[in-house]
Short mmCIF file of C-alpha atoms and ligand atoms in Angstrom, two decimals:
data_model
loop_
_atom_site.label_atom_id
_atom_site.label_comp_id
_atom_site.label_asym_id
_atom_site.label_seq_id
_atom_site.Cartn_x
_atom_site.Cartn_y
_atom_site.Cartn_z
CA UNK B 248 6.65 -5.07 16.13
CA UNK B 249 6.93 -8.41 13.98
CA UNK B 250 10.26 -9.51 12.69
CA UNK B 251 10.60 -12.11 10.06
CA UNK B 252 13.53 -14.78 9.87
CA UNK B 253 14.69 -15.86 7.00
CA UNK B 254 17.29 -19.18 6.21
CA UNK B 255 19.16 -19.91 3.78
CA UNK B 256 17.59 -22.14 1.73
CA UNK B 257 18.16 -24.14 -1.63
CA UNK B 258 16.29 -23.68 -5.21
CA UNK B 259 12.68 -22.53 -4.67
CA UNK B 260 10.53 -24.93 -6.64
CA UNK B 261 6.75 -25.59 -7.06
CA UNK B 262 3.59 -23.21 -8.15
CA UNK B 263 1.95 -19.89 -6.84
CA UNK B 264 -1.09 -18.17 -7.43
CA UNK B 265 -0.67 -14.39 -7.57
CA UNK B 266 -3.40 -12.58 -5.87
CA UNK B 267 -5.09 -9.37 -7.15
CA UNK B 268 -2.98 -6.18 -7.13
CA UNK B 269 -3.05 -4.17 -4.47
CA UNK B 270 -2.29 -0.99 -6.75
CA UNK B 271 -5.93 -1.39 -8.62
CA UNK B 272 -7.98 -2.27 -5.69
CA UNK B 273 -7.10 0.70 -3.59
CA UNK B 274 -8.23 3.57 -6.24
CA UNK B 275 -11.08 1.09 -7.61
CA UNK B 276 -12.40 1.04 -3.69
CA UNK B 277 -11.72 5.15 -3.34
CA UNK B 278 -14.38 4.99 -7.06
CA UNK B 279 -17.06 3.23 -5.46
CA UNK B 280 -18.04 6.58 -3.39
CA UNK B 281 -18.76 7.84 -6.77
CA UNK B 282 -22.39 6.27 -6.88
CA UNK B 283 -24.79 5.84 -4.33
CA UNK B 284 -25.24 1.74 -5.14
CA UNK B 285 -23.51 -1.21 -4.33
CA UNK B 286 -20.19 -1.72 -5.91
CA UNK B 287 -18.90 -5.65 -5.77
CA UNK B 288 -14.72 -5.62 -5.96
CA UNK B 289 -13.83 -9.48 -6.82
CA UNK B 290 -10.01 -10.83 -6.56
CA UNK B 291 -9.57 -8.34 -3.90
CA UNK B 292 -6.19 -8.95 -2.02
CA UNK B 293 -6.44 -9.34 1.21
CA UNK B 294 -3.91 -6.86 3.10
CA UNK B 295 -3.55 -4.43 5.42
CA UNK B 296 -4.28 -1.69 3.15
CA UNK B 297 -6.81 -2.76 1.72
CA UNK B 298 -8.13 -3.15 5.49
CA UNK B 299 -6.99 0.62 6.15
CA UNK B 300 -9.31 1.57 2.73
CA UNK B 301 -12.24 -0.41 4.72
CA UNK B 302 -12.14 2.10 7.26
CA UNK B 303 -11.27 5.07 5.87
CA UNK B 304 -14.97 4.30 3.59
CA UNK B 305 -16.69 3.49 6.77
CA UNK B 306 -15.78 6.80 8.60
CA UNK B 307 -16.72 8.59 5.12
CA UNK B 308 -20.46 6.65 5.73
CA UNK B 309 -19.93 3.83 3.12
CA UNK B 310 -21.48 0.24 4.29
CA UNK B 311 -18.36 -1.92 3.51
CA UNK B 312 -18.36 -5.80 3.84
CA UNK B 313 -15.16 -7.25 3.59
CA UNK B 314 -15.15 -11.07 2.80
CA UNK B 315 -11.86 -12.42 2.97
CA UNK B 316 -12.39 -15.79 1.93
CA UNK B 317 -14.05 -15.17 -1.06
CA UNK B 318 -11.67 -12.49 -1.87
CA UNK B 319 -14.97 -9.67 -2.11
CA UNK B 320 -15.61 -6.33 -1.11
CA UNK B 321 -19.13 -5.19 -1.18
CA UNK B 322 -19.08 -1.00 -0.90
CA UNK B 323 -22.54 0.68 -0.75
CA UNK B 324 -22.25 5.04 -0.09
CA UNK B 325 -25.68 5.83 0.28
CA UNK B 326 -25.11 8.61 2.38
CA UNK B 327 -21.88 10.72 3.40
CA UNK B 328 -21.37 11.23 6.36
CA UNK B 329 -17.93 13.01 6.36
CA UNK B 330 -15.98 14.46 3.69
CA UNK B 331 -12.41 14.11 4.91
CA UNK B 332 -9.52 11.28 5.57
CA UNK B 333 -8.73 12.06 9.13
CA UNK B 334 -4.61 11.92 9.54
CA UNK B 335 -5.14 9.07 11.59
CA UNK B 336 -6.01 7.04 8.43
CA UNK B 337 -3.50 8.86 6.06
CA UNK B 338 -0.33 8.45 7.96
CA UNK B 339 -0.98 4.46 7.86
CA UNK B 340 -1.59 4.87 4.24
CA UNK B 341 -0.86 7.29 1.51
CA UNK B 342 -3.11 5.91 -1.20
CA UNK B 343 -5.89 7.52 1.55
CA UNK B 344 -5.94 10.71 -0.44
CA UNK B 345 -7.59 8.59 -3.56
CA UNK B 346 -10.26 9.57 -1.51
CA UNK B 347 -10.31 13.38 -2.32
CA UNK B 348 -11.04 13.07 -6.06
CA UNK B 349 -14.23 11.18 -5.22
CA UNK B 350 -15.56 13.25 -2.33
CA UNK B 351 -15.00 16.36 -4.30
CA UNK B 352 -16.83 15.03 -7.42
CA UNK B 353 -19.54 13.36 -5.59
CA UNK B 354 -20.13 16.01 -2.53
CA UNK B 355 -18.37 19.04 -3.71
CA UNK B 356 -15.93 19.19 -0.99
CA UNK B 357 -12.68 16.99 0.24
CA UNK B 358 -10.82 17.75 3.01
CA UNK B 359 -7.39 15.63 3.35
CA UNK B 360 -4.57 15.20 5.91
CA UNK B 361 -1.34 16.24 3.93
CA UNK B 362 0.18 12.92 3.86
CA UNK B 363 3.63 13.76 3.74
CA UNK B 364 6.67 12.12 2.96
CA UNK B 365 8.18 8.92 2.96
CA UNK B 366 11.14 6.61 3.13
CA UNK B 367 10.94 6.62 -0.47
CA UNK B 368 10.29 10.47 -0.85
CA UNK B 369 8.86 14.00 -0.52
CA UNK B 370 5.75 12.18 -1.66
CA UNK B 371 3.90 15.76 -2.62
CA UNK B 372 0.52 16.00 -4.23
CA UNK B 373 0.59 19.15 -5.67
CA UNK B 374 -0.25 17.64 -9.12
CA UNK B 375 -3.54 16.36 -8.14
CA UNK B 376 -4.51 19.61 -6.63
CA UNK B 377 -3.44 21.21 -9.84
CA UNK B 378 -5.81 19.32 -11.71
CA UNK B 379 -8.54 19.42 -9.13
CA UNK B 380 -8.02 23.31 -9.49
CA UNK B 381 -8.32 22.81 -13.24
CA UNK B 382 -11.73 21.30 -12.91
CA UNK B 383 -12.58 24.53 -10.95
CA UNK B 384 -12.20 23.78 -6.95
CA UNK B 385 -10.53 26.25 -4.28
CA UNK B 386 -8.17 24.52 -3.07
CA UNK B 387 -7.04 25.79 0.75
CA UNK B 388 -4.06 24.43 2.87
CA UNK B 389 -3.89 24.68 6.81
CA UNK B 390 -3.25 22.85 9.76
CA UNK B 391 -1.64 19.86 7.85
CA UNK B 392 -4.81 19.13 6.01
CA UNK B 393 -5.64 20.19 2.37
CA UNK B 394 -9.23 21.12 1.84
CA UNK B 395 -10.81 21.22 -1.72
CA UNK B 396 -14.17 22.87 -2.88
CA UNK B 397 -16.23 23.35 -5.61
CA UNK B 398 -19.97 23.69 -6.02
CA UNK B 399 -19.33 22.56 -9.62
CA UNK B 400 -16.62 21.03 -11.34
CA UNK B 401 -16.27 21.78 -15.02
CA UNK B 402 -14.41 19.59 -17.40
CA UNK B 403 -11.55 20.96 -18.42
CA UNK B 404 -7.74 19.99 -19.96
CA UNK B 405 -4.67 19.02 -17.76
CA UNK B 406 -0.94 18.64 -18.53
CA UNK B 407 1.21 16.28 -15.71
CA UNK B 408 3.95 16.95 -15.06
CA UNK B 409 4.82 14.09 -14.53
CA UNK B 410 2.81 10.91 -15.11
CA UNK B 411 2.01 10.55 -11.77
CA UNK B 412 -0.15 7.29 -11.16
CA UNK B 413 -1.69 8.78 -7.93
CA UNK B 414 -2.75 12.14 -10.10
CA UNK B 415 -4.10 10.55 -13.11
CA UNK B 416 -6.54 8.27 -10.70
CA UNK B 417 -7.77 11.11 -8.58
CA UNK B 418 -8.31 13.82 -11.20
CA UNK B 419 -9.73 10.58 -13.63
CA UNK B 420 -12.27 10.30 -10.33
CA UNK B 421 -13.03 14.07 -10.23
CA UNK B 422 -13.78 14.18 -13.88
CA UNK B 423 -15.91 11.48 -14.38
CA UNK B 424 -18.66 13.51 -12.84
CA UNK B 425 -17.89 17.17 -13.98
CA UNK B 426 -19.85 19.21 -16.59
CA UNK B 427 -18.59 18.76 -20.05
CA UNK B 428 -14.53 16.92 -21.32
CA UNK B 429 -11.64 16.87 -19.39
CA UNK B 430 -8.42 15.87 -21.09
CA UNK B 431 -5.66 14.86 -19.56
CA UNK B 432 -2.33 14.89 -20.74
CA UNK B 433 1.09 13.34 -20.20
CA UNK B 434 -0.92 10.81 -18.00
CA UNK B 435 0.80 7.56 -16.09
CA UNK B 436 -0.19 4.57 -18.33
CA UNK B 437 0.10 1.68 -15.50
CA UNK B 438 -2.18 -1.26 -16.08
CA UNK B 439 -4.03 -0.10 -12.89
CA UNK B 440 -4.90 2.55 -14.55
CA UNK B 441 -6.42 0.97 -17.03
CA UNK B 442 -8.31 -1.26 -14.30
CA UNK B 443 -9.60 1.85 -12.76
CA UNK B 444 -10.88 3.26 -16.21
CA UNK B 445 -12.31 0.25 -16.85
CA UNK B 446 -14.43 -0.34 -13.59
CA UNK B 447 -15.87 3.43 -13.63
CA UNK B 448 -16.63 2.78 -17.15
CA UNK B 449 -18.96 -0.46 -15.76
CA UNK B 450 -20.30 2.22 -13.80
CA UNK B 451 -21.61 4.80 -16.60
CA UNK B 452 -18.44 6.58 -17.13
CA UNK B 453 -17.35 7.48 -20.16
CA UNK B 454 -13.63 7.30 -20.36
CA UNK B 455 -11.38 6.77 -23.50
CA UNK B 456 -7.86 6.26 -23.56
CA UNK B 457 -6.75 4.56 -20.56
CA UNK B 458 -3.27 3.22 -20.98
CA UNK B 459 -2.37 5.36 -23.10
CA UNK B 460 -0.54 8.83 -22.48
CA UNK B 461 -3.71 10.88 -23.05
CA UNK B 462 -7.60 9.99 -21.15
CA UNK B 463 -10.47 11.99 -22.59
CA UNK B 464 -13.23 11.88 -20.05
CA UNK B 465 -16.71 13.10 -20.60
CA UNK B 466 -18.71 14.08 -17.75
CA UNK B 467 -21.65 12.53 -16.86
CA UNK B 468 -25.10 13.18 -14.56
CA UNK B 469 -24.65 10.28 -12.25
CA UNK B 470 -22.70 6.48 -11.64
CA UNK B 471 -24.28 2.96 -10.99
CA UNK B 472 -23.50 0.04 -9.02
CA UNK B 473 -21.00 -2.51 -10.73
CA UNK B 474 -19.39 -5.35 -10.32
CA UNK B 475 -15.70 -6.06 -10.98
CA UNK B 476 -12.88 -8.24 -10.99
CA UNK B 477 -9.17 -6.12 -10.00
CA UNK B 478 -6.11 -7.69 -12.16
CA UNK B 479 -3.53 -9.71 -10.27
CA UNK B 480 -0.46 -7.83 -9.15
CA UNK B 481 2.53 -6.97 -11.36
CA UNK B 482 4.82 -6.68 -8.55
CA UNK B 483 3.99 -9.35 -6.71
CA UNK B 484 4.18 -11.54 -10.01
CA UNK B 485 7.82 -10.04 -10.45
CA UNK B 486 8.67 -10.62 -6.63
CA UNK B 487 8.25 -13.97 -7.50
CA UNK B 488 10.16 -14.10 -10.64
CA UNK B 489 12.70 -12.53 -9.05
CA UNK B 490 12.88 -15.08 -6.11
CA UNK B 491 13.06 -18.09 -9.21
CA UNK B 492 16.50 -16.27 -10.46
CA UNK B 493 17.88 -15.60 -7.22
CA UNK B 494 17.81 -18.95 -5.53
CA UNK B 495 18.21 -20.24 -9.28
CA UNK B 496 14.92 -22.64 -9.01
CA UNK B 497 12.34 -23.49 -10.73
CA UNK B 498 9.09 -22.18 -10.30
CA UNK B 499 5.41 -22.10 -12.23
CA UNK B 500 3.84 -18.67 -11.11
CA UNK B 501 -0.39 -18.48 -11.53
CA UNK B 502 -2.73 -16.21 -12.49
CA UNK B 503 -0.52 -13.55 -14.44
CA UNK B 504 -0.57 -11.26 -16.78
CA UNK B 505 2.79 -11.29 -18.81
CA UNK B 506 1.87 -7.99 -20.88
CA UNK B 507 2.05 -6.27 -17.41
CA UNK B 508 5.55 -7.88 -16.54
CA UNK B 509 7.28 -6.87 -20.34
CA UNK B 510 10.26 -5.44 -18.24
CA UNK B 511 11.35 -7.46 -15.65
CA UNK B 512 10.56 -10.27 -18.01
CA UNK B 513 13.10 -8.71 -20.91
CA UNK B 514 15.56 -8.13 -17.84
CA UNK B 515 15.32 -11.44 -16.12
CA UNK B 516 16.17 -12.91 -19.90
CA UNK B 517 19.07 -11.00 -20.36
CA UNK B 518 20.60 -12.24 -17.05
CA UNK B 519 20.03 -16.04 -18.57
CA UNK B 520 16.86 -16.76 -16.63
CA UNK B 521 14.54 -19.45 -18.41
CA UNK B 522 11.04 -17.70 -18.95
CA UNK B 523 8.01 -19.86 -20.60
CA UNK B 524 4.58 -18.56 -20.93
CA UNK B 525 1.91 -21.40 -20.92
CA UNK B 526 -1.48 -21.84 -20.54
CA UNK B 527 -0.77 -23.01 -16.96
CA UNK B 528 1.06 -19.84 -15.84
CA UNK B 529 4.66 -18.58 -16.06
CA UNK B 530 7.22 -20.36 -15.75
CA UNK B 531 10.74 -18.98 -14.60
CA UNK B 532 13.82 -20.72 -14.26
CA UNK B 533 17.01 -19.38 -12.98
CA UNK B 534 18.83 -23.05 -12.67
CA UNK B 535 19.37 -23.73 -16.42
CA UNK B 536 22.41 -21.02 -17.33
CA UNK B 537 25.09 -19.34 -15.18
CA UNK B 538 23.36 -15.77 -14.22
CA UNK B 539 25.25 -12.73 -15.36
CA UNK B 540 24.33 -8.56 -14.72
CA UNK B 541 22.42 -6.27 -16.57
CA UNK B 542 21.79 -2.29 -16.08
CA UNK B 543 18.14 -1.44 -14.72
CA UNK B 544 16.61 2.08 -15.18
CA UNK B 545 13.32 2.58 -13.78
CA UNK B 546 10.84 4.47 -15.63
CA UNK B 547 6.95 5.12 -15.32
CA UNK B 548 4.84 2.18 -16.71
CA UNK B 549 5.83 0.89 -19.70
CA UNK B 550 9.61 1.08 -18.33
CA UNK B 551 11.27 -0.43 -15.59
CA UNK B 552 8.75 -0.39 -12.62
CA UNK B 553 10.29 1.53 -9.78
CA UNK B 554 8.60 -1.06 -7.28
CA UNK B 555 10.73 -4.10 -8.84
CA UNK B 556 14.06 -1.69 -8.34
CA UNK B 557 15.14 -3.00 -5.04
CA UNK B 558 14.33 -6.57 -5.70
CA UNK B 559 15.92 -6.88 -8.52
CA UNK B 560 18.93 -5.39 -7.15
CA UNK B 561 19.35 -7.72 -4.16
CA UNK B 562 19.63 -10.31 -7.42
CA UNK B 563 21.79 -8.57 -9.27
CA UNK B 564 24.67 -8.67 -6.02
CA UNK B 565 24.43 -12.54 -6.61
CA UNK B 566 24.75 -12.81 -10.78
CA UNK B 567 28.49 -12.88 -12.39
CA UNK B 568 29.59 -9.23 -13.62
CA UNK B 569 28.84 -5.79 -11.90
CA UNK B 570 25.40 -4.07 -12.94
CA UNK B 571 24.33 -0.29 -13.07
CA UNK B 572 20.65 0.58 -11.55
CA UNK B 573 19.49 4.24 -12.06
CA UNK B 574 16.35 5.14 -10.03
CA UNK B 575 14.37 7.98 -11.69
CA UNK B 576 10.98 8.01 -10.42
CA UNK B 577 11.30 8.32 -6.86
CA UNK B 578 14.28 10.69 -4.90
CA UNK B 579 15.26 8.42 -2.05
CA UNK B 580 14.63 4.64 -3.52
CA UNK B 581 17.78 3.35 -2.32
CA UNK B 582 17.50 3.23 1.63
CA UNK B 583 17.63 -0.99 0.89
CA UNK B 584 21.55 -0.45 -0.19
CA UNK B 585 22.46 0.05 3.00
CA UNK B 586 20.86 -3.06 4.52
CA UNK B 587 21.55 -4.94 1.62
CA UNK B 588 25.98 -3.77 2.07
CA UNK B 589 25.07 -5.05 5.40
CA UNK B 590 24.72 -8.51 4.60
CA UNK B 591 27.90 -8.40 2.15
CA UNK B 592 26.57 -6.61 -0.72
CA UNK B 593 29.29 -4.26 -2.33
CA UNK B 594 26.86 -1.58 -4.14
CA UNK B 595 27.98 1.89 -4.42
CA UNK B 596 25.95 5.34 -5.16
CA UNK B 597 26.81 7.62 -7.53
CA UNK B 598 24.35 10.89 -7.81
CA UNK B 599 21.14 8.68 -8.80
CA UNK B 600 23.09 5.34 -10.15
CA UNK B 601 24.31 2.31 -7.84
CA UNK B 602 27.30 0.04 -8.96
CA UNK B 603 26.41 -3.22 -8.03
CA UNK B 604 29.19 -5.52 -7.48
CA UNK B 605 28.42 -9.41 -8.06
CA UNK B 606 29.27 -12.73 -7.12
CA UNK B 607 28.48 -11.73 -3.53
CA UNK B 608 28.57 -14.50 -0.98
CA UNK B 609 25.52 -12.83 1.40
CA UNK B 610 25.74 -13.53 5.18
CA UNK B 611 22.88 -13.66 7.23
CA UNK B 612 22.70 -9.78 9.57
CA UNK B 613 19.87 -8.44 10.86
CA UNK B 614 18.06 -5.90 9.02
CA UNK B 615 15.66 -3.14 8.46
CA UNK B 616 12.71 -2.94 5.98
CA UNK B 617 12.58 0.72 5.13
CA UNK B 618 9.37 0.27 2.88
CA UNK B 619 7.14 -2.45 1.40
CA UNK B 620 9.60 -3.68 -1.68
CA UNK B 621 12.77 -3.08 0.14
CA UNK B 622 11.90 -5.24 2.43
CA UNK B 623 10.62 -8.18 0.04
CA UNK B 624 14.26 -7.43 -1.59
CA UNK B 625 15.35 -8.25 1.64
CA UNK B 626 13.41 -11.14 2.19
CA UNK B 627 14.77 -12.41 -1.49
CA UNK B 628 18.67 -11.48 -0.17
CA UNK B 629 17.93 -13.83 2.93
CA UNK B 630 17.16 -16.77 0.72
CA UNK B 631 20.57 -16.94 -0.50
CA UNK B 632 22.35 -15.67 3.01
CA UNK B 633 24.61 -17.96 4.65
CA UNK B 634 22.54 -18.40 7.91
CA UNK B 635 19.99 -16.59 9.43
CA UNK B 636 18.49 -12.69 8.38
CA UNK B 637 16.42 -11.15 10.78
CA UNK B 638 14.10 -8.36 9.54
CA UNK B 639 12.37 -6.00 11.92
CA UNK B 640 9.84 -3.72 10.56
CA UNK B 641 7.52 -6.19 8.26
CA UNK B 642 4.65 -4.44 8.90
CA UNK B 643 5.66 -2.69 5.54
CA UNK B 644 5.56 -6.29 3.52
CA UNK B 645 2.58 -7.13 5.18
CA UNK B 646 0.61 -3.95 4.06
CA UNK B 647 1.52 -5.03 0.22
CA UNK B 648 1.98 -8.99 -0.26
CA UNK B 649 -1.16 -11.00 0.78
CA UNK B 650 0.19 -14.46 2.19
CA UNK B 651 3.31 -13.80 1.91
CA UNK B 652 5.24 -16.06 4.23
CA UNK B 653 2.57 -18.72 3.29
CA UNK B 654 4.06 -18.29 -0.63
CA UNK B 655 7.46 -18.66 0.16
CA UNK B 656 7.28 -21.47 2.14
CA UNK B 657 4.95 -23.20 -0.45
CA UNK B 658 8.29 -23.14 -2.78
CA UNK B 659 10.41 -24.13 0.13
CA UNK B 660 11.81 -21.12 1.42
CA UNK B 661 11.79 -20.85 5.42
CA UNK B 662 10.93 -17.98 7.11
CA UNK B 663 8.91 -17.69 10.26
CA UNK B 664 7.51 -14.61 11.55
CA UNK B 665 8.37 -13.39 15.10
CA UNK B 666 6.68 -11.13 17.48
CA UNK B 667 9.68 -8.32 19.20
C1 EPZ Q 97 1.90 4.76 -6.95
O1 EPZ Q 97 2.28 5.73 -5.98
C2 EPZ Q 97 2.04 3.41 -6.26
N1 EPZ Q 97 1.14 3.34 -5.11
C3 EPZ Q 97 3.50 3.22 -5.82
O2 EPZ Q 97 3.59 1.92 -5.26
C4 EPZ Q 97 4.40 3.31 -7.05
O3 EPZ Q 97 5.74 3.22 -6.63
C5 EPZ Q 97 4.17 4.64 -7.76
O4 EPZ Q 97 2.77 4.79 -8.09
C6 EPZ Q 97 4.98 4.75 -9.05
O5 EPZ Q 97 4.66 3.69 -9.91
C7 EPZ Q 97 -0.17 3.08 -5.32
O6 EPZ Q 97 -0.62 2.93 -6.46
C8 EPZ Q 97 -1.04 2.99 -4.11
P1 EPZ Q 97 3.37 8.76 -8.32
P2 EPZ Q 97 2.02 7.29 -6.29
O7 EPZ Q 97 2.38 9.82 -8.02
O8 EPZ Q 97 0.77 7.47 -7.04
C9 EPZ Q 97 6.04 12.60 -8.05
C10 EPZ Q 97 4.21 0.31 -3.74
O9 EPZ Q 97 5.31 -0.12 -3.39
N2 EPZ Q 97 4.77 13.34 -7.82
O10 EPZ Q 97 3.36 8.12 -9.68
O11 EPZ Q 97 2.22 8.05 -5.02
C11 EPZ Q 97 6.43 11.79 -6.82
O12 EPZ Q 97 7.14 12.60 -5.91
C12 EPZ Q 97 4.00 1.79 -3.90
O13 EPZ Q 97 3.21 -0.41 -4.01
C13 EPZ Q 97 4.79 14.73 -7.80
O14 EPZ Q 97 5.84 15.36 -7.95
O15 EPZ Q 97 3.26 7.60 -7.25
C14 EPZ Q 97 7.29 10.70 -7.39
O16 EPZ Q 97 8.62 11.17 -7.51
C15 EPZ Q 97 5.24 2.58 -3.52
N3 EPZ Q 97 3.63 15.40 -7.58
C16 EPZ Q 97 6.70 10.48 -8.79
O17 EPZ Q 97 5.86 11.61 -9.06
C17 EPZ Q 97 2.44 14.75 -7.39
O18 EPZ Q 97 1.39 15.42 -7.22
C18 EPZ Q 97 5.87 9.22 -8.90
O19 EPZ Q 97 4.82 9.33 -7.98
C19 EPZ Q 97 2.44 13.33 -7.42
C20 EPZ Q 97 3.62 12.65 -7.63
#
């Protein structure tokens, strides 16, 4: 297992280029099963997931060719093979059930390891089946594997639940190729989803209303080869405005989208960080005026992202004045608290709210990252630890930031990544 460790270190300063998010590619590589041609994925980050994706297509029977330097992912499904993500492949990666909506649209059948829970929560799925089920599969359980079938799928309407990101993509999938409209309502509204619609509309698909809270989708006979480049990543662009405020530097962050960013950027400004959109990038400053709290709730997308919750938080210990953060999308989003106390934090849970305390002097402890963002929060908390914070368990940053290490010492943060 690799361990990262992180020094304190001064102001970060200088420019990074934010690479494509990992949130879009995923489903937009699960879509490319949907047609029989070759599907070209540009920008493509280059992580382990992404990597996990690669071979969960390949088992399925797609010809994948990964090219890493360029950033592309060719993805040609002539045939299928197999119609199932094996729990081998799930258990590394949740976003392997994007697979299901495909299969079942494209073969009539998709059989998928349950993938469980999380550090971050229960994790369940039962409002993708529901809309599968809508669409008219069977839909069997057994055995820790969820099978659906369907020797049709009719379009149909769909209320969420919740606007779950994970549901809207999958059933989105399924209906792109079922008989007649589906309409789904009370849909997640995430900028990836929006990329997804978008690159199965390149393919033939006729989908209306992405990024909104209700897509109309009508079916049609058959998909085509497309080619497409995924938008850069939200998170990782607020990772890095985050690290700006927290070591109160200076830094010009590439290749973003500042529509996608509305919250943290709103939230970042109320502390008293310096934010300037140019034509050059982002610029964030957090050395210009004396930091002070805010209150954070996280919402689905256009709210508060849940995946900036933790990072923002390990700020928030270091700003003058004590801040509120209420976490609302996910049950168990706070396992970072702990880790963070560890290093001198003072936060405190109440029900779903933690009382941050501020003007914490962080010392350097070693640590645990409990999932991919609490462990870039602790990565961020390091920065401006007295001394040296020692983080076992980065596999989970390095299935979601591509180059990571290589970013943050481009700004002058060090951090050097050890093997246990
Ligand atoms: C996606 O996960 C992201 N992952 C997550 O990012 C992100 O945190 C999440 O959306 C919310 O924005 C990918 O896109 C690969 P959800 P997903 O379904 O789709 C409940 C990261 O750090 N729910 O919107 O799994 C669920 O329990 C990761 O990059 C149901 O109840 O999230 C949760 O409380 C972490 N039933 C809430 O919805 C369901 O059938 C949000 O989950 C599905 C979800």
């Amino acid at each position: 297992m690799a361990k990262f460790l992180v020094e304190k270190c001064g102001p970060l300063s200088g420019e990074v280029e934010i690479s494509g998010s990992k949130n879009a590619v995923l489903p937009i590589m699960a879509a490319a099963i949907l047609t029989e041609e070759s599907c070209q994925i540009l920008d493509a980050p280059v992580l382990r997931d992404v990597d996990v994706m690669c071979k969960l297509l390949g088992s399925i029977g797609s010809a994948v060719k990964a090219n890493y330097e360029e950033n592309i992912i060719e993805i040609e499904t002539r045939d299928i093979v197999a119609k199932e993500a094996p729990y081998e492949l799930v258990k590394k990666m949740r976003a392997s059930i994007l697979v299901m909506g495909p299969l079942l649209a494209r073969t009539g059948k998709a059989r998928i390891a349950l993938p469980g829970g999380c550090a971050i929560g229960a994790r369940p799925i039962n409002l993708h089946l529901k809309g599968f089920q809508a669409l008219g599969a069977e839909i069997e359980e057994g055995h820790g594997y969820v099978e659906a079938k369907a020797d049709k799928l009719i379009g149909a309407n769909v209320y969420l639940d919740f606007p779950s990101v994970g549901a809207t993509e999958n059933i989105m999938m399924a209906a792109v190729l079922a008989e007649g409209i589906t309409i789904i309502e009370n849909v997640a509204e995430e900028p990836e989803i929006v990329d997804l619609a978008n690159f199965l509309n390149k393919m033939g698909a006729k989908i209306k209303g992405a990024g909104t809270d209700t897509i109309k989708i009508e079916g049609v006979g058959k998909l085509h080869g497309t080619k497409h480049a995924v938008i850069p990543d939200r998170i990782e662009t607020g990772t890095f405005m985050v690290a700006a405020a927290i070591t109160r530097g200076n830094i010009l962050i590439k290749n973003v989208v500042p529509d996608h960013v509305k919250p943290v950027i709103a939230k970042l400004k109320e502390c008293g960080a310096i934010i300037e959109d140019g034509d050059d990038g982002m610029r964030v400053r957090g050395d210009v005026n004396p930091l002070i709290s805010t209150d954070i709730k996280t919402l689905p997308y256009p709210g508060f992202p849940t995946d900036m919750q933790s990072q923002f938080m390990a700020f928030l210990t270091t700003v003058t004045g004590s801040s509120v953060v209420i976490e609302t999308v996910f049950e168990n989003r706070y396992m970072h608290i702990g880790e963070l106390n560890r290093m001198g934090a003072n936060i405190k849970i109440e029900g779903r709210s933690a009382i941050i305390q501020g003007d914490r002097r962080l010392q350097g402890a070693q640590v645990i990252s409990t999932d991919l963002r609490a462990g870039a929060a602790l990565v961020l908390a390091g920065l401006m630890a007295e001394g040296t914070t020692e983080i076992s368990e980065v596999y989970h940053i390095e299935r979601g930031y591509a180059d990571f290490i290589e970013k943050f010492r481009s700004l002058g943060a060090s951090i050097k990544r050890m093997e246990d």
